[in-house]
PDB file of C-alpha atoms in Angstrom:
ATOM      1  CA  UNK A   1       0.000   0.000   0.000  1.00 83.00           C
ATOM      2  CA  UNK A   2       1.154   3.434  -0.763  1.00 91.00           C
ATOM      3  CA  UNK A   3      -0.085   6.853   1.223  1.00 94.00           C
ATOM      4  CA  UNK A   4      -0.570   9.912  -1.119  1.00 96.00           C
ATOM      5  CA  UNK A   5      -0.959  13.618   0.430  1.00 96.00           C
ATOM      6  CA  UNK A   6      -1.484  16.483  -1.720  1.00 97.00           C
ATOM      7  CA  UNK A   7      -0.074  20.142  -0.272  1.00 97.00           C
ATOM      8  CA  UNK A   8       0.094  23.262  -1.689  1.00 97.00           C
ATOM      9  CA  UNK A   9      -2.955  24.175  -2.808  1.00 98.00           C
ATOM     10  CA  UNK A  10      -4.624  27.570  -2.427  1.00 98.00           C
ATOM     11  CA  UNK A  11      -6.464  30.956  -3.987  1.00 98.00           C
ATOM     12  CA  UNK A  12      -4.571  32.573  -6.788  1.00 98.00           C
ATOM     13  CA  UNK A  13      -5.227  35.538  -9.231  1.00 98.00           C
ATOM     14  CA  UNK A  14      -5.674  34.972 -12.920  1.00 98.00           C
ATOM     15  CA  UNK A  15      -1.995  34.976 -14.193  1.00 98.00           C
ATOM     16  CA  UNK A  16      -0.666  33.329 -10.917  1.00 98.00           C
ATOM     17  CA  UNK A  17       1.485  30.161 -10.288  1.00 98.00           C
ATOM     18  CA  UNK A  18       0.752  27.336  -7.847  1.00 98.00           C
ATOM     19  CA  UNK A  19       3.327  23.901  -6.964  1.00 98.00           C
ATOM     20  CA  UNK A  20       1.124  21.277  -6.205  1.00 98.00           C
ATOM     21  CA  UNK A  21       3.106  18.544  -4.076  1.00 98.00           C
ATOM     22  CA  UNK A  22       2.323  14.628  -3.648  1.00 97.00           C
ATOM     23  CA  UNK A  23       4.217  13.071  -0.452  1.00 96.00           C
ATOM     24  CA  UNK A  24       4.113   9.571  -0.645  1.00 93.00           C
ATOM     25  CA  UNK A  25       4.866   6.943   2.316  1.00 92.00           C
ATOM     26  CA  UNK A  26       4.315   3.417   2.712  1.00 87.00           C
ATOM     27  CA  UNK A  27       6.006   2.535  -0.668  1.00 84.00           C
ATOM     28  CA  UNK A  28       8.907   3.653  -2.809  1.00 87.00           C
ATOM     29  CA  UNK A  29       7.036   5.871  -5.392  1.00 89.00           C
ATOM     30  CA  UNK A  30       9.325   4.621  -8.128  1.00 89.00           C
ATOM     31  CA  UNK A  31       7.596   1.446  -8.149  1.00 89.00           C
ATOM     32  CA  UNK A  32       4.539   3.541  -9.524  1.00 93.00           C
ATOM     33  CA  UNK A  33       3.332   5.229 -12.799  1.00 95.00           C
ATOM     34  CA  UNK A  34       2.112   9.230 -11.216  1.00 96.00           C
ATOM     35  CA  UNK A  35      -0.876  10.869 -12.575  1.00 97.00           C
ATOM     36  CA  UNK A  36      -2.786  14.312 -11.638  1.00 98.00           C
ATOM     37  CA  UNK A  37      -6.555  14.532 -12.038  1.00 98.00           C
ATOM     38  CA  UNK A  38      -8.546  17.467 -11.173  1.00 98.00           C
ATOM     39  CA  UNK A  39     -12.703  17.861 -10.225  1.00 98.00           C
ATOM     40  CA  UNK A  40     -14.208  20.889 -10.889  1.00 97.00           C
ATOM     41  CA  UNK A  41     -17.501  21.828  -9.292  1.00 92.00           C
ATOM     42  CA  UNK A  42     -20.742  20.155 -10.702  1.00 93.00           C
ATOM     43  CA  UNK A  43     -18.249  18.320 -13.179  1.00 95.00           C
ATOM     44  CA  UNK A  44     -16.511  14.528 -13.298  1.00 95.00           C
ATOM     45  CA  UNK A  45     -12.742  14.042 -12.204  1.00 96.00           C
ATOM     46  CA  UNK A  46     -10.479  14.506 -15.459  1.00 97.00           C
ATOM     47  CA  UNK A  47      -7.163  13.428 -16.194  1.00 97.00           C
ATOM     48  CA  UNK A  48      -4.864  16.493 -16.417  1.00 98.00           C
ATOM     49  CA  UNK A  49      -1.277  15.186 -16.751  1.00 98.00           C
ATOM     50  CA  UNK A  50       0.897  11.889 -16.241  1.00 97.00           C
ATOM     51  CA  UNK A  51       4.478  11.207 -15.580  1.00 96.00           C
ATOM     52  CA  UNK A  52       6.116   7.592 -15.881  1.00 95.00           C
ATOM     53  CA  UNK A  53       8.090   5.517 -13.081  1.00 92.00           C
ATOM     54  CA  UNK A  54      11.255   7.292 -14.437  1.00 90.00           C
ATOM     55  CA  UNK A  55       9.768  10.588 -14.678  1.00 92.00           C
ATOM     56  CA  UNK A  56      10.701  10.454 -18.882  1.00 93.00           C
ATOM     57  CA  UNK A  57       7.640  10.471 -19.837  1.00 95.00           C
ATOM     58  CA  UNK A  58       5.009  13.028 -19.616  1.00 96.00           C
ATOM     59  CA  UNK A  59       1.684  13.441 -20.819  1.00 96.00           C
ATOM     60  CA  UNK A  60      -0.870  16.417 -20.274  1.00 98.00           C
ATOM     61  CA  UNK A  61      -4.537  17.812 -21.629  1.00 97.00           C
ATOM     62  CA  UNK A  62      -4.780  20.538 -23.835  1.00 97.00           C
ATOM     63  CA  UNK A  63      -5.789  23.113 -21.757  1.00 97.00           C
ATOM     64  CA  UNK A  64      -2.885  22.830 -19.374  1.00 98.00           C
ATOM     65  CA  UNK A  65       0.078  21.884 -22.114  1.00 97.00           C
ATOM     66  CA  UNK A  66       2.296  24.923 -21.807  1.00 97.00           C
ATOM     67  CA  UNK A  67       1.165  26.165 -18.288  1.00 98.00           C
ATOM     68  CA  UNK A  68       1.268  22.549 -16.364  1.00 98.00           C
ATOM     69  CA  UNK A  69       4.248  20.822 -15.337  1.00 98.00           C
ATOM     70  CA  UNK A  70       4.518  17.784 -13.958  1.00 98.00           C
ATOM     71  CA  UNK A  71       7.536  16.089 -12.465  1.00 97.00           C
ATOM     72  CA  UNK A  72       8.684  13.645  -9.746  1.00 96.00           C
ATOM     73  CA  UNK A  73      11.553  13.251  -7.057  1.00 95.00           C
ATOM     74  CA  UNK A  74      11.948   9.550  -6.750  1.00 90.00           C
ATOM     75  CA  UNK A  75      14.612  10.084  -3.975  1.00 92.00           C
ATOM     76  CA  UNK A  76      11.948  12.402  -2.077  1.00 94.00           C
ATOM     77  CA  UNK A  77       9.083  10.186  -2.877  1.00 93.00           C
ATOM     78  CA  UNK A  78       7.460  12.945  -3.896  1.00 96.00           C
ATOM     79  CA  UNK A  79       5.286  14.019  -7.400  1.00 97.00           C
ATOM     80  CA  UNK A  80       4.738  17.553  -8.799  1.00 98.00           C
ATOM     81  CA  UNK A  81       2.342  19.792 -10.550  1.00 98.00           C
ATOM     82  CA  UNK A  82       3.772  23.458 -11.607  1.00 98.00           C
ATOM     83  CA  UNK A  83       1.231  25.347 -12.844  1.00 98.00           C
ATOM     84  CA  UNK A  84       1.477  28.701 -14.102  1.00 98.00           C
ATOM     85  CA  UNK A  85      -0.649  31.038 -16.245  1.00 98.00           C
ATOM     86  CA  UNK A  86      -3.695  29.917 -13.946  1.00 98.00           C
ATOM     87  CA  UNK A  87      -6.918  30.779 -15.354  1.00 98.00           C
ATOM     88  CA  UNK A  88     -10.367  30.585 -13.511  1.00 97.00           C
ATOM     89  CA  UNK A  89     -11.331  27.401 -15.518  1.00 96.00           C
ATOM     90  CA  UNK A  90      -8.706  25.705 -13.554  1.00 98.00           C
ATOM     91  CA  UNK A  91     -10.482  25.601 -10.171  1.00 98.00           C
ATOM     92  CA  UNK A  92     -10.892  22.397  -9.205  1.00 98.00           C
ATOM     93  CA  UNK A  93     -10.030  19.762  -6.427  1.00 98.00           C
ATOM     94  CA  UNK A  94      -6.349  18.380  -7.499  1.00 98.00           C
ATOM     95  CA  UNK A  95      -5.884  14.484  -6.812  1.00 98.00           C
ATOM     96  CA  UNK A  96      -2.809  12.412  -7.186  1.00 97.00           C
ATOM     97  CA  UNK A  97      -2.946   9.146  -8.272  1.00 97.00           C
ATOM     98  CA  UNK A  98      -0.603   5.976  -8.471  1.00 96.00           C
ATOM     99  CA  UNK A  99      -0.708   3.506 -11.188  1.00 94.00           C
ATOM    100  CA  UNK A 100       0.830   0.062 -10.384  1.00 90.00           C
ATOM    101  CA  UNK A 101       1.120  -1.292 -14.070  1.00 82.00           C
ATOM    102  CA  UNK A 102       4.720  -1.822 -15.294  1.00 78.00           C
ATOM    103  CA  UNK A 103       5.002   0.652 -17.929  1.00 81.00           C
ATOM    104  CA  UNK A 104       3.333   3.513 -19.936  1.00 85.00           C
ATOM    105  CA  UNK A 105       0.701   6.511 -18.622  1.00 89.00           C
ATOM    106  CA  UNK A 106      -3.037   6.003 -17.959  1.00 90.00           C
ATOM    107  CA  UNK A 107      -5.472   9.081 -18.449  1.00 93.00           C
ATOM    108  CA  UNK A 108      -8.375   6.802 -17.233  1.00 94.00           C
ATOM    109  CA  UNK A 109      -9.020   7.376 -13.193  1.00 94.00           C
ATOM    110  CA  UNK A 110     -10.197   3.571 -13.772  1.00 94.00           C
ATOM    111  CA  UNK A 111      -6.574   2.389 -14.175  1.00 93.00           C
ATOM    112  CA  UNK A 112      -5.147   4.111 -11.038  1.00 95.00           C
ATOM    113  CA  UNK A 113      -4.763   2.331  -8.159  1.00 94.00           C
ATOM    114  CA  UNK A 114      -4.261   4.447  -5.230  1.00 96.00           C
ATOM    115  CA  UNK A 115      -5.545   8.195  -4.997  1.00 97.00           C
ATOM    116  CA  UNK A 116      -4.698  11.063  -2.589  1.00 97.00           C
ATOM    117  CA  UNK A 117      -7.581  12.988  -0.664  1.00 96.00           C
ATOM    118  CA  UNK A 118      -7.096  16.105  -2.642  1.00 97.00           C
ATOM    119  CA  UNK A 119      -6.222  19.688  -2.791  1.00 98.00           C
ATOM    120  CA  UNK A 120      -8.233  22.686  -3.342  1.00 98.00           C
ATOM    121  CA  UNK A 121      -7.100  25.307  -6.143  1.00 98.00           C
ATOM    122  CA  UNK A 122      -9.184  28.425  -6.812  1.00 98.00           C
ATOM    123  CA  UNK A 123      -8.148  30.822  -9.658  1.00 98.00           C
ATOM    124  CA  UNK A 124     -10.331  34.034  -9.660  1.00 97.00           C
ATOM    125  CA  UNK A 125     -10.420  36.423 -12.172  1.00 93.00           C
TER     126      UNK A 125
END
């Protein structure tokens, strides 16, 4: 079993940056494939970017490619979402996830195995 805590969340201007953080414990996080999701209000949880065990890899949505970042410390067990350029369209809960298959990214919450309780971002304009 591996422990995920999201941190750094918070209430940003249009045109503002957040780092998201993902503290893992229980496991090495290298044994896992990362991903971000996000919930908006009155909407379902999306996938909004993915890293592989190596860190590689990455993957991300439209609407974040070019503002989002997302990176991993293996040593620090710890996973990463920079995001700059914040609009108001990215207010959401942000959830880490951990994907136990071997290799590649999944964008499906489906595939994940373990999930963090979430953080709360909120971009006004």
């Amino acid at each position: 079993q591996v422990q995920l805590v999201e941190s750094g969340g918070g209430s940003v201007q249009a045109g503002g940056s957040l780092r998201l953080s993902c503290a893992a414990s229980g496991r090495t996080l290298s044994n896992y494939q990362l991903g971000w999701f996000r919930r908006a209000p009155g909407k379902e949880r999306e996938f909004v970017a993915g890293i592989s065990r190596s860190g590689s890899s990455t993957y991300y949505i439209y609407s974040v490619k070019g503002r989002f970042t997302i990176s991993r410390d293996n040593a620090k067990d710890t996973l990463y979402l920079k995001m700059n350029s914040l609009k108001p369209e990215d207010t959401a809960v942000y959830y880490c996830a951990a994907d136990q298959a071997p290799i590649g990214i999944r964008s499906r919450a489906s595939e994940y195995d373990y999930w963090g309780q979430g953080t709360q971002v909120t971009v006004s304009s």
